[in-house]
CSV table of C-alpha atoms and ligand atoms in Angstrom, one decimal:
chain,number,residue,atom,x,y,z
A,1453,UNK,CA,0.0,0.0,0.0
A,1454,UNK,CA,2.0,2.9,-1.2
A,1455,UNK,CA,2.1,5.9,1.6
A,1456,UNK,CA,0.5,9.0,0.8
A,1457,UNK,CA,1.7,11.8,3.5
A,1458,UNK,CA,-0.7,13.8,5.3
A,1459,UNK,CA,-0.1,17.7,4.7
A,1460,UNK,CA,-0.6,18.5,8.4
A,1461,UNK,CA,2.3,16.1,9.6
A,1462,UNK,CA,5.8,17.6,9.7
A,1463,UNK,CA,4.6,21.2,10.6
A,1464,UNK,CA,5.6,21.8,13.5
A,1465,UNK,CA,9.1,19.8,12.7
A,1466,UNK,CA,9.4,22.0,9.3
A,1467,UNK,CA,9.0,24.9,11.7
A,1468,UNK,CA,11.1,23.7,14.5
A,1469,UNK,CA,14.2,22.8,11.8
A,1470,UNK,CA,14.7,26.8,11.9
A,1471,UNK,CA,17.4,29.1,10.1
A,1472,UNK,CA,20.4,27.0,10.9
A,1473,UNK,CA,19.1,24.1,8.8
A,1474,UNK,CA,17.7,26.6,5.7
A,1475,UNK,CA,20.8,28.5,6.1
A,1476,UNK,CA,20.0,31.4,4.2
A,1477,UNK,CA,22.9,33.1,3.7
A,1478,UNK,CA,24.9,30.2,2.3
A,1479,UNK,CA,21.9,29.7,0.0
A,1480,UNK,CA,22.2,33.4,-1.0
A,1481,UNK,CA,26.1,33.1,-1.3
A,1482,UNK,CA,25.4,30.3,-3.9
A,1483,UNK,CA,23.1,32.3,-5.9
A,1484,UNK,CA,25.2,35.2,-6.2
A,1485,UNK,CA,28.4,32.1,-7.4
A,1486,UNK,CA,26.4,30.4,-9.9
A,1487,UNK,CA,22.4,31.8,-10.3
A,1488,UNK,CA,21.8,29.4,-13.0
A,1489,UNK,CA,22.3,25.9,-10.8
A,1490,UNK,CA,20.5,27.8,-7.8
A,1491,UNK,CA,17.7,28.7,-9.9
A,1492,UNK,CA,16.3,30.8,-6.9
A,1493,UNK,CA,17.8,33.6,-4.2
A,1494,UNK,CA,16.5,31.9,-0.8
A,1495,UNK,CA,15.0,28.0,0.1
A,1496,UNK,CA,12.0,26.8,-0.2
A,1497,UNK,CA,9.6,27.9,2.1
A,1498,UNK,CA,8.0,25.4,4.3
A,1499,UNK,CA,4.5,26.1,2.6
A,1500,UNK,CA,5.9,24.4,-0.6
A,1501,UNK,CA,7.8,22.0,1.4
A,1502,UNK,CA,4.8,21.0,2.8
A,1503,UNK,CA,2.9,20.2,-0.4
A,1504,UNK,CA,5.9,18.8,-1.8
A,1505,UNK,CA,5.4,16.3,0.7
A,1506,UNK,CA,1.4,15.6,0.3
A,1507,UNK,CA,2.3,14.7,-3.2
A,1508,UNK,CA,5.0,12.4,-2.1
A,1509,UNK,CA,4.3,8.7,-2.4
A,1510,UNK,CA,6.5,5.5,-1.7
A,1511,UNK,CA,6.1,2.1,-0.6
A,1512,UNK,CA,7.8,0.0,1.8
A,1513,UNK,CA,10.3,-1.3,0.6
A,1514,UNK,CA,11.2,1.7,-1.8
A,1515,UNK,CA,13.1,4.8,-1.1
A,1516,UNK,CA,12.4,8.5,-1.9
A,1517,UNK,CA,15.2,10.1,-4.1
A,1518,UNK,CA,15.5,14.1,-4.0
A,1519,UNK,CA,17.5,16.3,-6.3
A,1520,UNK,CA,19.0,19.4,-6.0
A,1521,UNK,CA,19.1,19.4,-1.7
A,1522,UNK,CA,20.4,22.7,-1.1
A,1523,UNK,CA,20.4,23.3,2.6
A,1524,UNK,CA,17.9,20.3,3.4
A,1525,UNK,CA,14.5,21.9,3.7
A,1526,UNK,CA,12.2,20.0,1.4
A,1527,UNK,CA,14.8,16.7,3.0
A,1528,UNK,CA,13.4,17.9,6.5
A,1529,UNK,CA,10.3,18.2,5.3
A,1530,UNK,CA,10.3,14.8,4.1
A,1531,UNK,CA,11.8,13.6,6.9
A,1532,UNK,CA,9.0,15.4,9.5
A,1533,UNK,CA,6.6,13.3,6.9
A,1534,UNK,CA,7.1,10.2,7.4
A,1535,UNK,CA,10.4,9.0,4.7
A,1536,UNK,CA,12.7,7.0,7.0
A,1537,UNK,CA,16.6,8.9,7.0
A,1538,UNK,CA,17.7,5.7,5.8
A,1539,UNK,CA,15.3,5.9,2.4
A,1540,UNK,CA,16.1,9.3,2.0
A,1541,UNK,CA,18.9,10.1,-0.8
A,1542,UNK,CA,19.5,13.2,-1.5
A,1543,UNK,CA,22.0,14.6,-4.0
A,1544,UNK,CA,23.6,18.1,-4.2
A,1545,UNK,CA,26.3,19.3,-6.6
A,1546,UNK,CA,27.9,22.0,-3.9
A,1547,UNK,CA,30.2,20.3,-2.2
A,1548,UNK,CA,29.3,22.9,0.9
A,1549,UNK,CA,26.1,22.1,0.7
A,1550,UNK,CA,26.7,18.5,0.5
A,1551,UNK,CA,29.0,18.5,4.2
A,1552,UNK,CA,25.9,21.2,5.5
A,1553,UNK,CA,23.6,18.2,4.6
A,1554,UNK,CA,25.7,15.2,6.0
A,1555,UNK,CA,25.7,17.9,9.2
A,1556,UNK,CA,22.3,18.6,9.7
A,1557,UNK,CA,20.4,15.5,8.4
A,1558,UNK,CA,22.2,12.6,10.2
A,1559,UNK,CA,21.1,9.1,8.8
A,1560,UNK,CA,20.2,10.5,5.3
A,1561,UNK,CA,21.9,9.6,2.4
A,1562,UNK,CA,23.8,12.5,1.1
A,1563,UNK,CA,25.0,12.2,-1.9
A,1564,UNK,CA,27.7,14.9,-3.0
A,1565,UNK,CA,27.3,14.9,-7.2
A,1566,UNK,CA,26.0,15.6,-10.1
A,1567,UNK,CA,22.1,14.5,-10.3
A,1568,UNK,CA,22.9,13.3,-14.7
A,1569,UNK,CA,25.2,10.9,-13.8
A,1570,UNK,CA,22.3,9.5,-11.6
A,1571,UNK,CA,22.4,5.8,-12.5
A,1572,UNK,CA,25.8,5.4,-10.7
A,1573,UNK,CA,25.4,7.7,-7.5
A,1574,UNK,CA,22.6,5.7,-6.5
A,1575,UNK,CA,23.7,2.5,-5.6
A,1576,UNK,CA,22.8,0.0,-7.3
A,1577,UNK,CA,20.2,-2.3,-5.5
A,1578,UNK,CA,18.1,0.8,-5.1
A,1579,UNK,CA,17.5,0.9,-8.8
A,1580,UNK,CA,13.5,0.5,-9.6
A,1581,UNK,CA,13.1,0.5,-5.9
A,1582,UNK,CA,12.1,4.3,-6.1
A,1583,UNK,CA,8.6,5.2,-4.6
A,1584,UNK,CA,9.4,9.3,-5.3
A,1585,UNK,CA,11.8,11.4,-7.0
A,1586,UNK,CA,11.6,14.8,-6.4
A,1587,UNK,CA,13.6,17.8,-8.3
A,1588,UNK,CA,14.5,20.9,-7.3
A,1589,UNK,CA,17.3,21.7,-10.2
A,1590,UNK,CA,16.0,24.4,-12.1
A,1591,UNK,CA,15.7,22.4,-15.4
A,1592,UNK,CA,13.7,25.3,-16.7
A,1593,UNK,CA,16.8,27.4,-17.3
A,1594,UNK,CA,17.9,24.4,-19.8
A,1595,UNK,CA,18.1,23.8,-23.4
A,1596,UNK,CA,16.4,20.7,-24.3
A,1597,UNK,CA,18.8,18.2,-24.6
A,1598,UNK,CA,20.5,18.9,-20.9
A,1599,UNK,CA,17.0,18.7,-19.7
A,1600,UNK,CA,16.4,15.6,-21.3
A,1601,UNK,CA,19.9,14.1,-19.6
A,1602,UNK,CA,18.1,14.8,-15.9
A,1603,UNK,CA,15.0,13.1,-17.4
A,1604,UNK,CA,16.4,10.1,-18.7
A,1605,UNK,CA,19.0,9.9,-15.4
A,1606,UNK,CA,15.7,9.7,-13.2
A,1607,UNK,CA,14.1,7.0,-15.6
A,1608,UNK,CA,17.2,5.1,-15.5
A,1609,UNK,CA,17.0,4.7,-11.6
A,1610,UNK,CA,13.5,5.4,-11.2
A,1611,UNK,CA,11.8,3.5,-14.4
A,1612,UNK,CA,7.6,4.0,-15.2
A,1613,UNK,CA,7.6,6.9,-12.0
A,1614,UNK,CA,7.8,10.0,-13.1
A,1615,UNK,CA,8.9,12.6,-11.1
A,1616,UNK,CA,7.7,16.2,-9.1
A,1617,UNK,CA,9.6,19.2,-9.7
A,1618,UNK,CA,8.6,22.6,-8.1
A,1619,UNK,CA,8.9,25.6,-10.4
A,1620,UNK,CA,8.3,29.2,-10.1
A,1621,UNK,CA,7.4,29.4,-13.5
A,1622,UNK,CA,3.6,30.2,-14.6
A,1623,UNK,CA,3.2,27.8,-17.2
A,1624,UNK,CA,5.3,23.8,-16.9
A,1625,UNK,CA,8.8,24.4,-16.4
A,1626,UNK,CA,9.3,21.6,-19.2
A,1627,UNK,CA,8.2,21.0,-22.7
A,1628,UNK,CA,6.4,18.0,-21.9
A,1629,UNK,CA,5.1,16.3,-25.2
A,1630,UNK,CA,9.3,16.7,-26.5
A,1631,UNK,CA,10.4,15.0,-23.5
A,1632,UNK,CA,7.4,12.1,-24.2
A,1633,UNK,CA,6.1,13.2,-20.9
A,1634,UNK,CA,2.3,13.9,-19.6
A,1635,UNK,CA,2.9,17.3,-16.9
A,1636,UNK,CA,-0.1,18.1,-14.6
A,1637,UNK,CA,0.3,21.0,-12.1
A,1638,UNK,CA,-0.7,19.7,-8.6
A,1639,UNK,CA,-0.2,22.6,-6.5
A,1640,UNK,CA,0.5,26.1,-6.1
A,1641,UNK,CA,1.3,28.3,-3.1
A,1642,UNK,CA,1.7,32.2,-3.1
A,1643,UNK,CA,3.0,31.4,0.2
A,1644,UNK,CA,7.0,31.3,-1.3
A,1645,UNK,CA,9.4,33.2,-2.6
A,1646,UNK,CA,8.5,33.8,-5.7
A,1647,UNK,CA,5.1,31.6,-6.0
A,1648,UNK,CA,5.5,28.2,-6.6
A,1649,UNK,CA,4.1,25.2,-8.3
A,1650,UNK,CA,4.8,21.5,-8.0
A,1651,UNK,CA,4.0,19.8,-10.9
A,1652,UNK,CA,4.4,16.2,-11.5
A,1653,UNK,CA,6.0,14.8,-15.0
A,1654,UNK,CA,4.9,11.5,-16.3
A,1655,UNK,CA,5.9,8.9,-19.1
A,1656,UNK,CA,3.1,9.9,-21.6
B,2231,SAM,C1,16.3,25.8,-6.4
B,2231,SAM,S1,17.6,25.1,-5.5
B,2231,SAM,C2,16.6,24.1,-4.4
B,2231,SAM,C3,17.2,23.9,-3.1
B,2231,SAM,C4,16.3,23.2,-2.0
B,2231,SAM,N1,15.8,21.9,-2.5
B,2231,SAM,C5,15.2,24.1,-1.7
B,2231,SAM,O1,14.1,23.8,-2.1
B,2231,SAM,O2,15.4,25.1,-1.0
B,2231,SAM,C6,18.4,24.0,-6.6
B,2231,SAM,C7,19.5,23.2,-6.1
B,2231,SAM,O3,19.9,22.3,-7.1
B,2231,SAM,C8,21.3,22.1,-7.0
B,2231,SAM,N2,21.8,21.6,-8.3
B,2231,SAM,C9,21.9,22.3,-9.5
B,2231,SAM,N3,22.4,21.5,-10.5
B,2231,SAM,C10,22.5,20.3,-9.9
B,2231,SAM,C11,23.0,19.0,-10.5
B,2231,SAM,N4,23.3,18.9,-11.8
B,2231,SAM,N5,23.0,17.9,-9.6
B,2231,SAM,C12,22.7,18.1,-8.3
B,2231,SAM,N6,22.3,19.2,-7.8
B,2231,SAM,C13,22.2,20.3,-8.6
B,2231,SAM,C14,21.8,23.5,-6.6
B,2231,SAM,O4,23.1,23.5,-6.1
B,2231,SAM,C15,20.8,23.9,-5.6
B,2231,SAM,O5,21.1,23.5,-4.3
């Protein structure tokens, strides 16, 4: 029976997890180092962490993959959920951010890399054992075929799932029908900076 998160758990958890996990200013120092990976100028707020996790679904004897960590508030979030550290993988490309995740999330998987080369960051037996993925890179920013090496990186581990990706853009993030994918928006919050939406990306 795959798990399906209820929206109210985690909030006083997201709350609790405070500055010193979102670490703004390293967020902000990133930004201002490379604005195209960050994609955006502070985290996620913990109204689009929260229905990042309602959309969240795994099973028990899968694990839930996140790309694009940053400082760890959607992987606190997940954690306040319901995912277990130990199904939790996250991966970030900063190696900062990486050792700021190891820090503040003890018994997640961190992963320090490169989410395209995927298929061998996670390790192996986890392959097709992935309930979620969940991205955070800002593929928007991306000509088609980089985009399309995220896509097939997360179908490679995560085959027939899909994934959710959070955008701030108004329309979907991602050309859908040239990546063979079916996109459907299934939130939105003006309650982040700049308004969100999580939409979630299908094999068509
Ligand atoms: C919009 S931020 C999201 C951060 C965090 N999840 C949040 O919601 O606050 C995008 C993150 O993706 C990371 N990133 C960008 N390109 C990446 C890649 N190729 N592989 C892994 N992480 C990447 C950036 O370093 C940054 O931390």
């Amino acid at each position: 029976m795959p798990h399906a998160f209820d929206q109210s758990l985690g909030r006083t958890e997201v709350g609790d997890a405070g500055a010193a996990i979102a670490n703004p200013w390293m967020f902000f120092r990133r930004w201002v180092a490379n604005p195209l990976q960050m994609g955006s100028v502070v985290p996620s707020s913990q109204a689009l962490c929260r229905r990042i996790v309602g959309l969240t679904r795994w099973d028990l004897d899968q694990c839930v993959l996140e790309l694009g960590a940053g400082t760890g508030v959607v992987s606190r979030a997940l954690l306040a959920g319901g995912v277990p550290a130990e199904r939790l993988f996250v991966v970030e490309i900063v190696p900062d951010m990486a050792r700021h995740l190891r820090r503040v999330l003890p018994g997640v998987n961190v992963i320090e890399g490169d989410a395209r080369e995927l298929p061998s960051l996670l390790p192996a037996h986890w392959h097709g054992r992935v309930g979620s993925v969940i991205c955070g890179i800002p593929l928007v920013l991306l000509p088609l075929a980089e985009q399309a090496r995220f896509i097939g990186a997360i179908a490679a581990v995560a085959p027939n799932v899909g994934f959710l990706h959070y955008s701030y853009c108004a329309t979907s993030p991602l050309p859908a029908r040239k990546h063979s994918l079916i996109g459907r928006r299934e939130a939105w919050t003006p309650m982040n900076f700049p308004p969100a939406s999580v939409w979630r990306y299908a094999p068509a």
